[in-house]
């Protein structure tokens, strides 16, 4: 018979730590801890498979599973010497979710299961602590009611708050046993009213309902959203962990806490955590009471503390990774409830990886695999410029929960943040966050809460997302409904309104009013520098270049470790204020002669741009793309011209002046010249500019443009080379669809190069002429294209658009629908569509190399900085990827990881 | 040593008729005729390869070729008992071009080579005919001057006309020997002036220059244009045929002529041709003197006529095809100068093929291969409706040169025709046409000339192009410069101005003023019907369907032999005047309920359209595509709205009324509603509509649209099926890029089908749900798409646009440049790009069939009616092609030819 239920306890377990797939992360951790002799309350795990069967089987659990559960329960009862629902010594249980991949707070937990009208009295009697017994029961009714019976939380809260008001008390702990008994009575009435039935008294029925409710929570809204965000598959299901209860709420010698073996924010090797005495389960992470730092426990319970340090240290050694653990102290006895590899910020991930190598706990290769490329993002984003902070007023300081600087406008609600984020950066400011706020946290640049500690929901989730976060900023009073908050600063009350700018520093926990300036991080120092050295060791020859159009970006790219420029978009230079008029003159020119005259003015400007790039990239290749966008992009918009022509006869002097300024046409000439301008714009108007007269098609129509650009490139190269800089120009022709196009453009480039280099005595300068592969036909005929191309660079932005017949700009109108319908595995403009676009890329690499063995192949689309896409590029045999400068380290790491593992790396990333 | 020069003559030849590649068509024909004992002036052919070497070798002919030429010349001199440049008995030569494929009149010829100041006197003495000798010499100087020395024709004409004026004569033949001697003197001065050298007297030097000039003419403007038009490769080169002169201008017992063994216009089996006595070479085809019909020769020279009939009849039997021949009679002796398979009109091709089978000259399979699919076009286009002709006044009757009816506006120049053709149909009206007019003939719907016969340039070229043509309409006096023509009709002078409408019937040779109505041809009678029966025998199971949106087109398609509808575009129905408002209401609806209400109004309209299609296609499948275009196509244009909103405040009452009418908004509501309408139009505005929110993306966004359309389809199917019609609906989902999209839409269709069919007791009605493959990604993931698709239909219009990253509409802006640069082998929107798009098509067929063995595969893009594309579709294993109704017979023939030959069919076509 197939095994669906796995028992653990008493130093033994059916499963072990490797069985995450079957037992979920939590179940596997419990089994492993039992086997390692860690004190863990015994229990059993109902496997993830049962969850899937449950949903496939019309929400029913097959009889053979129930039989196994019964057997496991019997064994557990025997181990505990207790009976579920028993009137002698009743067994109480916790029922918790736990999937293969950690999804903190997304799914449900039920504690104190087994409580009913009779057992509560037995517990009261046996513990001699009626208040504890009633507290457990009322918690159980509420959790069970919410999770298994779908009753809204606020109904329970209402009853509880009413009772507190009646008792004239503020703290839950001030309520007496009688108060709680009254609460229980009201709760049971509520359940009867909401479900039409009394609260279930049969403990086995409670267990079945609770287990199924845990399975059911797999598909709740926040869990689905979280999986989508974290790219966790929907079909892996959750396990249900049933475990004997231990109680942290049995008085001041009891407690509960969570911790990390190292600081998950900074990575520093300090014992890190929080606890609350006389508290149970979710009290710590819920952020309702602000917990104590773990160091206090050393004073309060030195023995327990020592035991905790010892156990968790050995767990870290066992798992060879930083552990995130939960524990409960029941009347002075320590129980470990959970351990798992802890989530951490990017900086922490790097520091821990580096220090663990130094501690000889792990190898360098493991260290490199331990940091998710996307985590580096946090180390690479700007920090506040201290000078600019001086000009702002500091509002308050909270608890630093996730490092990094963020600037944005205040939103007091998650929904509001989603709306506002469309217009600009947002900081989500909440009293506390709950899993229902997850969509708001996702869009926010930073998160600030008034209550909660480093393990609160806000802190945990923000670190996972890599968002700067400050929690527990208790000075802030938030009135979300009214849309403002107040904070007392030096005795004066400052009001922060929805939409106001604030700046938060997740490292220092300081909150500022206004917009701070940010500063680039320095990726060449500290742990990161050491880490990146190892990354590059494993990365080997696979190159990482940057997309950069101007010398400043090129310099930044070098700082980030770019080994060349993979894409310089020359047209970006033409949009500059001083150049646009010449560009427009070129476009409006009616013949080649006039066009050449305008081009002649652009030549020195381009030349100096290129010289700057070559200098910054001394010794590395610089790929320069010839003019790409359709010419109408440089002219005024057609519809604006049409409207202004219609308005002109009735326009006021002021309006005419505005038109004159905007078109650069004298007021008196507007009447004549606007229609002329419109005429040319109409000539250039396109139905589908993306598929129109652009790229090499322009260069073929106006060879003099390509000629000018080639001249600017090689004159700049010669000028800089003469000063001792090693220049490696690579001229890239865009939008090739047929080998003939490239042949045509290459001839122009080569002729100019020969002439300019000969004139400068630099005949031996090595340069390449190649093409972007960004049209399916180029990929399909890549063998023929490679007859002329010395390199390919995949322009996966356009290649995705053409291969999918999907305009990136227009897709936004229905992308949300498509995501909901799971039409594509991921956003194809963020993550390379390997199933579709990838097939063409692979085909092109094979065909191209088949024709020209030493063909240089790279990618310069935005996918070049996305880890799974980088791994793909490595796998199909590209020579390099190119991405935006600040993503260069991410690409370097992704490349190293690709080199290290051909296996299920994606999985390792998620587990980390 | 490699053989470059092939001699022929005296009943023997080095080459033969199969060697067109090496000898060109003319050279191969001459060799074959010699071998068959046909009287042919001896000579030799310099191979096409030498032409290519000449151009590769910097316009120099290698020494070994010269050596072979010298040897061949020596042999020829021996055969003729004459010497080139000899003073005893000088040999005179013709030098003619001749490529593998016939390019009539496109390249150059030089006659009478060998003439010089001395030999002319010898010829005069030996023939005792000084006038003849001087005439030969002056013709030679002019031809040589024009062709080999690049002197403009008009300079020669000027001298000649001046002499005629001086001699007070109108006819060339009235000039005396003295006159001609004077002309020669002036010509020689002209040559001295233009070239700086005297006219070359060395006959061998003349030969070398003439031969090279013939090679050079391969690249002259008209030849290049003709090759592009006829899709003849540029790299095959022309041969140069050097042949002893025979003279048709040695008096009234001499002459020259051309002819066909059957009527090339109608195909009728009559001996057909024209001749001129006392004339040489180009006089007949140039159309300068109107030649005599060949039947007159029977009276004038019965013996020669009998010999000519006998020889050409045996040539037809030998080649098993209608022959196009040239002959010269020198003082009563007949010489054949050329024979080749004759060009013919579409109707003639069909009739000749059918009758040759009946004569047991060829097999049915050969007959089917003999007609180029494109030639059928001429049999399928409309003819004049006799009733409508009665209302027009007949202007004149000329000579019927190429059949078919044409209506258009008059253009008197080729350039004018090109300009005017952009605006509407054009009839090119010329005194005579020359190869310089070819671009005008290409764009004209029909051609009318005032002079020339059935073998004139206009007639030959028009037949080749399939353009209706009337020649020799001598009553018309044309003043091209002034832009009008006059014709005397019943004593009154009628003026035809540039731009006036005329109608010409190339079958009856009648010319009418005004626009005649045309009538559909009946493809089910006569020779064509018999021919198509054979075609279908060879075509086998490969199907041909038609693209038709309305019942009328569906009926026409059945007449043309369509076996079903391959594409019904449902949106075309929505643009109808009575439906557009409902469509707009649907689009402007703010919620699903309002949308459904509008759709409910469209449902009965669609249902009745579909019922009509099903009825017309009784027993055949009907593929109906769900809504495809972006919704904004149904709304007013954004820029118009913007302009009207700008105009509104100052608009006059009349202007407001116009706006009100155009938008269907009351005048008083314009101010409020125009901005609202613009707002919705803005919401729907797209940057690249081709790649935007359309096709299945609409159906996924608004499932109720797909649902309504499915309902209309199956309700119509049920309604018609109940009346005994066999209905086979195939529902096609457009723009699939991912299998998931199809799965989504298919579910809707299948649910509706089940419901509707069950309700009508038609549960067993067979129907298919499938998809268009029109996005590269769909082709690449075709295996996954085929999990849901029961059929594929390649939408090669969009597939070409996306695969090439090229918008069809925007391509027009630079397509001419791309054609000149030969970026693609042919217009990719006319001829399927097999190298690029075809690779995806083939991939999709393989992947699709690999997943689903019985997957039905067809094509519904416009390429479905283009012969080479049909052949491709057959080759990759499609089940059918679908094209516009009138191209159905063309597709049937192309399919049959594909089935008959896997080889170089394209070549056979061109040779035919």
Short mmCIF file of C-alpha atoms in Angstrom, two decimals, chain B residues 270-493:
data_model
loop_
_atom_site.label_atom_id
_atom_site.label_comp_id
_atom_site.label_asym_id
_atom_site.label_seq_id
_atom_site.Cartn_x
_atom_site.Cartn_y
_atom_site.Cartn_z
CA UNK B 270 -4.10 27.75 -88.72
CA UNK B 271 -0.79 28.63 -90.34
CA UNK B 272 -0.22 32.07 -89.01
CA UNK B 273 2.27 34.78 -89.75
CA UNK B 274 3.33 37.89 -91.58
CA UNK B 275 6.01 38.91 -94.03
CA UNK B 276 7.38 41.84 -95.95
CA UNK B 277 9.02 41.66 -99.35
CA UNK B 278 12.28 43.51 -99.93
CA UNK B 279 12.80 43.98 -96.24
CA UNK B 280 15.32 42.97 -93.70
CA UNK B 281 15.38 41.73 -90.14
CA UNK B 282 13.61 43.94 -87.70
CA UNK B 283 11.32 45.58 -90.29
CA UNK B 284 8.54 43.07 -89.60
CA UNK B 285 8.46 43.08 -85.85
CA UNK B 286 9.26 46.77 -85.48
CA UNK B 287 5.80 47.62 -86.76
CA UNK B 288 7.08 50.40 -89.00
CA UNK B 289 5.57 49.01 -92.21
CA UNK B 290 2.40 46.98 -91.73
CA UNK B 291 3.27 43.52 -93.04
CA UNK B 292 1.27 41.16 -95.24
CA UNK B 293 -0.54 38.16 -93.79
CA UNK B 294 1.29 34.95 -94.61
CA UNK B 295 -1.60 33.68 -96.76
CA UNK B 296 -0.60 36.23 -99.42
CA UNK B 297 2.75 34.51 -99.78
CA UNK B 298 0.92 31.45 -101.10
CA UNK B 299 -0.08 33.53 -104.10
CA UNK B 300 3.16 35.46 -104.48
CA UNK B 301 5.62 32.57 -104.02
CA UNK B 302 3.71 29.27 -103.97
CA UNK B 303 6.82 27.10 -103.97
CA UNK B 304 8.48 28.93 -101.10
CA UNK B 305 5.18 28.98 -99.22
CA UNK B 306 4.78 25.19 -99.61
CA UNK B 307 8.34 24.64 -98.44
CA UNK B 308 7.77 26.91 -95.42
CA UNK B 309 4.57 25.06 -94.42
CA UNK B 310 6.29 21.72 -94.80
CA UNK B 311 9.34 22.72 -92.77
CA UNK B 312 7.41 24.38 -89.94
CA UNK B 313 4.90 21.53 -89.74
CA UNK B 314 7.73 19.07 -89.33
CA UNK B 315 9.37 21.38 -86.77
CA UNK B 316 6.14 21.38 -84.75
CA UNK B 317 6.06 17.59 -84.88
CA UNK B 318 9.73 17.48 -83.95
CA UNK B 319 9.36 19.76 -80.95
CA UNK B 320 5.82 18.56 -80.18
CA UNK B 321 4.82 22.13 -79.61
CA UNK B 322 3.58 25.16 -81.48
CA UNK B 323 6.55 26.87 -83.16
CA UNK B 324 7.40 30.52 -83.49
CA UNK B 325 9.71 30.86 -86.48
CA UNK B 326 11.60 33.48 -88.49
CA UNK B 327 12.55 33.10 -92.12
CA UNK B 328 14.18 35.02 -94.91
CA UNK B 329 13.76 34.56 -98.63
CA UNK B 330 16.84 35.58 -100.57
CA UNK B 331 16.14 35.85 -104.27
CA UNK B 332 13.57 33.03 -104.10
CA UNK B 333 15.50 30.76 -101.72
CA UNK B 334 14.04 30.09 -98.27
CA UNK B 335 16.21 30.20 -95.15
CA UNK B 336 14.97 29.48 -91.64
CA UNK B 337 16.59 31.87 -89.17
CA UNK B 338 15.00 30.71 -85.96
CA UNK B 339 12.44 28.38 -84.44
CA UNK B 340 11.29 28.10 -80.89
CA UNK B 341 8.27 27.07 -78.88
CA UNK B 342 5.95 29.99 -79.41
CA UNK B 343 4.64 32.26 -76.73
CA UNK B 344 0.85 32.24 -76.59
CA UNK B 345 -2.07 33.65 -74.72
CA UNK B 346 -3.78 31.70 -71.98
CA UNK B 347 -6.72 30.71 -74.19
CA UNK B 348 -4.33 29.62 -76.92
CA UNK B 349 -2.23 27.63 -74.48
CA UNK B 350 -5.29 25.72 -73.32
CA UNK B 351 -6.67 25.14 -76.80
CA UNK B 352 -3.32 24.04 -78.24
CA UNK B 353 -2.72 21.69 -75.33
CA UNK B 354 -6.19 20.16 -75.69
CA UNK B 355 -6.03 19.85 -79.46
CA UNK B 356 -2.53 18.37 -79.47
CA UNK B 357 -3.81 15.64 -77.18
CA UNK B 358 -6.69 15.07 -79.59
CA UNK B 359 -4.16 14.95 -82.45
CA UNK B 360 -2.24 12.37 -80.38
CA UNK B 361 0.84 14.60 -80.58
CA UNK B 362 1.20 14.75 -76.79
CA UNK B 363 -0.11 12.97 -73.71
CA UNK B 364 -2.66 14.43 -71.29
CA UNK B 365 0.06 14.85 -68.67
CA UNK B 366 2.15 16.92 -71.09
CA UNK B 367 -0.90 18.99 -71.92
CA UNK B 368 -1.41 19.76 -68.26
CA UNK B 369 2.25 20.74 -67.92
CA UNK B 370 2.08 22.95 -71.05
CA UNK B 371 -0.14 25.66 -69.60
CA UNK B 372 1.39 27.99 -67.04
CA UNK B 373 -1.10 28.36 -64.19
CA UNK B 374 -0.85 32.12 -64.46
CA UNK B 375 -2.00 31.88 -68.09
CA UNK B 376 -5.40 30.68 -66.96
CA UNK B 377 -5.91 34.13 -65.54
CA UNK B 378 -6.79 35.34 -69.02
CA UNK B 379 -9.58 32.79 -69.35
CA UNK B 380 -11.03 33.61 -66.00
CA UNK B 381 -11.27 37.35 -66.14
CA UNK B 382 -14.44 39.09 -67.17
CA UNK B 383 -15.51 39.66 -70.77
CA UNK B 384 -17.72 42.53 -71.93
CA UNK B 385 -21.40 42.32 -71.23
CA UNK B 386 -22.87 42.75 -74.75
CA UNK B 387 -25.83 44.74 -73.42
CA UNK B 388 -23.54 47.37 -71.91
CA UNK B 389 -21.58 47.66 -75.15
CA UNK B 390 -24.74 48.74 -76.96
CA UNK B 391 -24.81 51.93 -74.93
CA UNK B 392 -21.26 52.87 -75.91
CA UNK B 393 -20.11 54.27 -79.21
CA UNK B 394 -17.65 52.15 -81.10
CA UNK B 395 -14.64 54.17 -82.15
CA UNK B 396 -12.84 51.78 -84.45
CA UNK B 397 -11.69 48.21 -84.98
CA UNK B 398 -8.04 47.23 -85.12
CA UNK B 399 -6.24 43.91 -85.21
CA UNK B 400 -6.96 41.50 -82.35
CA UNK B 401 -3.58 40.81 -80.80
CA UNK B 402 -4.26 39.51 -77.29
CA UNK B 403 -7.73 38.48 -76.14
CA UNK B 404 -9.81 39.66 -73.20
CA UNK B 405 -11.70 42.77 -72.26
CA UNK B 406 -10.15 45.79 -70.61
CA UNK B 407 -11.56 49.08 -69.38
CA UNK B 408 -9.49 52.03 -68.27
CA UNK B 409 -8.49 55.63 -68.68
CA UNK B 410 -6.31 56.55 -71.62
CA UNK B 411 -2.60 57.17 -71.15
CA UNK B 412 -0.56 58.18 -74.17
CA UNK B 413 2.84 57.55 -72.59
CA UNK B 414 4.35 54.71 -70.62
CA UNK B 415 5.46 57.04 -67.84
CA UNK B 416 2.00 58.58 -67.70
CA UNK B 417 0.48 55.11 -67.45
CA UNK B 418 2.65 54.32 -64.45
CA UNK B 419 1.51 57.47 -62.66
CA UNK B 420 -2.16 57.08 -63.61
CA UNK B 421 -2.26 53.39 -62.72
CA UNK B 422 -1.82 54.29 -59.07
CA UNK B 423 -5.25 55.90 -59.20
CA UNK B 424 -7.19 53.46 -61.34
CA UNK B 425 -7.17 51.24 -64.40
CA UNK B 426 -5.27 52.49 -67.44
CA UNK B 427 -5.29 51.65 -71.15
CA UNK B 428 -1.97 52.46 -72.79
CA UNK B 429 -2.60 54.00 -76.23
CA UNK B 430 0.50 54.37 -78.47
CA UNK B 431 1.25 54.75 -82.13
CA UNK B 432 3.47 51.73 -81.71
CA UNK B 433 5.26 50.34 -78.69
CA UNK B 434 8.95 49.74 -78.25
CA UNK B 435 10.86 47.90 -75.55
CA UNK B 436 11.20 51.29 -73.83
CA UNK B 437 7.48 51.21 -73.14
CA UNK B 438 7.59 47.98 -71.18
CA UNK B 439 6.96 49.53 -67.74
CA UNK B 440 3.86 51.24 -69.06
CA UNK B 441 2.56 48.04 -70.62
CA UNK B 442 3.18 46.27 -67.34
CA UNK B 443 0.87 48.54 -65.38
CA UNK B 444 -1.80 48.93 -68.10
CA UNK B 445 -5.01 46.91 -68.13
CA UNK B 446 -4.91 46.86 -71.92
CA UNK B 447 -2.85 48.12 -74.86
CA UNK B 448 -3.99 49.78 -78.05
CA UNK B 449 -1.66 50.76 -80.92
CA UNK B 450 -2.33 52.61 -84.15
CA UNK B 451 0.21 50.73 -86.27
CA UNK B 452 1.77 47.27 -86.32
CA UNK B 453 0.48 43.76 -86.85
CA UNK B 454 -0.05 40.64 -84.83
CA UNK B 455 3.69 40.13 -84.53
CA UNK B 456 4.49 43.69 -83.57
CA UNK B 457 6.22 44.42 -80.32
CA UNK B 458 2.97 45.44 -78.66
CA UNK B 459 1.22 42.22 -79.67
CA UNK B 460 4.02 39.88 -78.62
CA UNK B 461 4.61 41.50 -75.26
CA UNK B 462 0.91 41.94 -74.44
CA UNK B 463 0.26 38.26 -75.08
CA UNK B 464 3.14 37.33 -72.85
CA UNK B 465 1.76 39.52 -70.11
CA UNK B 466 -1.79 38.31 -70.63
CA UNK B 467 -2.96 41.86 -71.31
CA UNK B 468 -5.79 42.42 -73.77
CA UNK B 469 -4.30 44.15 -76.82
CA UNK B 470 -5.45 45.65 -80.10
CA UNK B 471 -2.85 46.71 -82.70
CA UNK B 472 -2.94 48.43 -86.08
CA UNK B 473 -5.96 50.59 -85.25
CA UNK B 474 -4.90 52.96 -88.02
CA UNK B 475 -7.95 55.20 -87.82
CA UNK B 476 -6.63 56.65 -84.60
CA UNK B 477 -4.37 59.71 -84.93
CA UNK B 478 -2.33 60.16 -81.80
CA UNK B 479 -0.78 63.38 -80.58
CA UNK B 480 0.92 62.11 -77.45
CA UNK B 481 2.63 65.40 -76.62
CA UNK B 482 -0.61 67.37 -76.76
CA UNK B 483 -2.34 64.62 -74.83
CA UNK B 484 -5.13 63.73 -77.20
CA UNK B 485 -6.04 61.50 -80.13
CA UNK B 486 -8.66 61.78 -82.82
CA UNK B 487 -10.62 59.18 -84.69
CA UNK B 488 -13.13 59.63 -87.44
CA UNK B 489 -16.39 57.87 -86.60
CA UNK B 490 -19.04 57.95 -89.33
CA UNK B 491 -17.57 61.11 -90.78
CA UNK B 492 -17.38 62.97 -87.45
CA UNK B 493 -14.09 63.51 -85.66
#
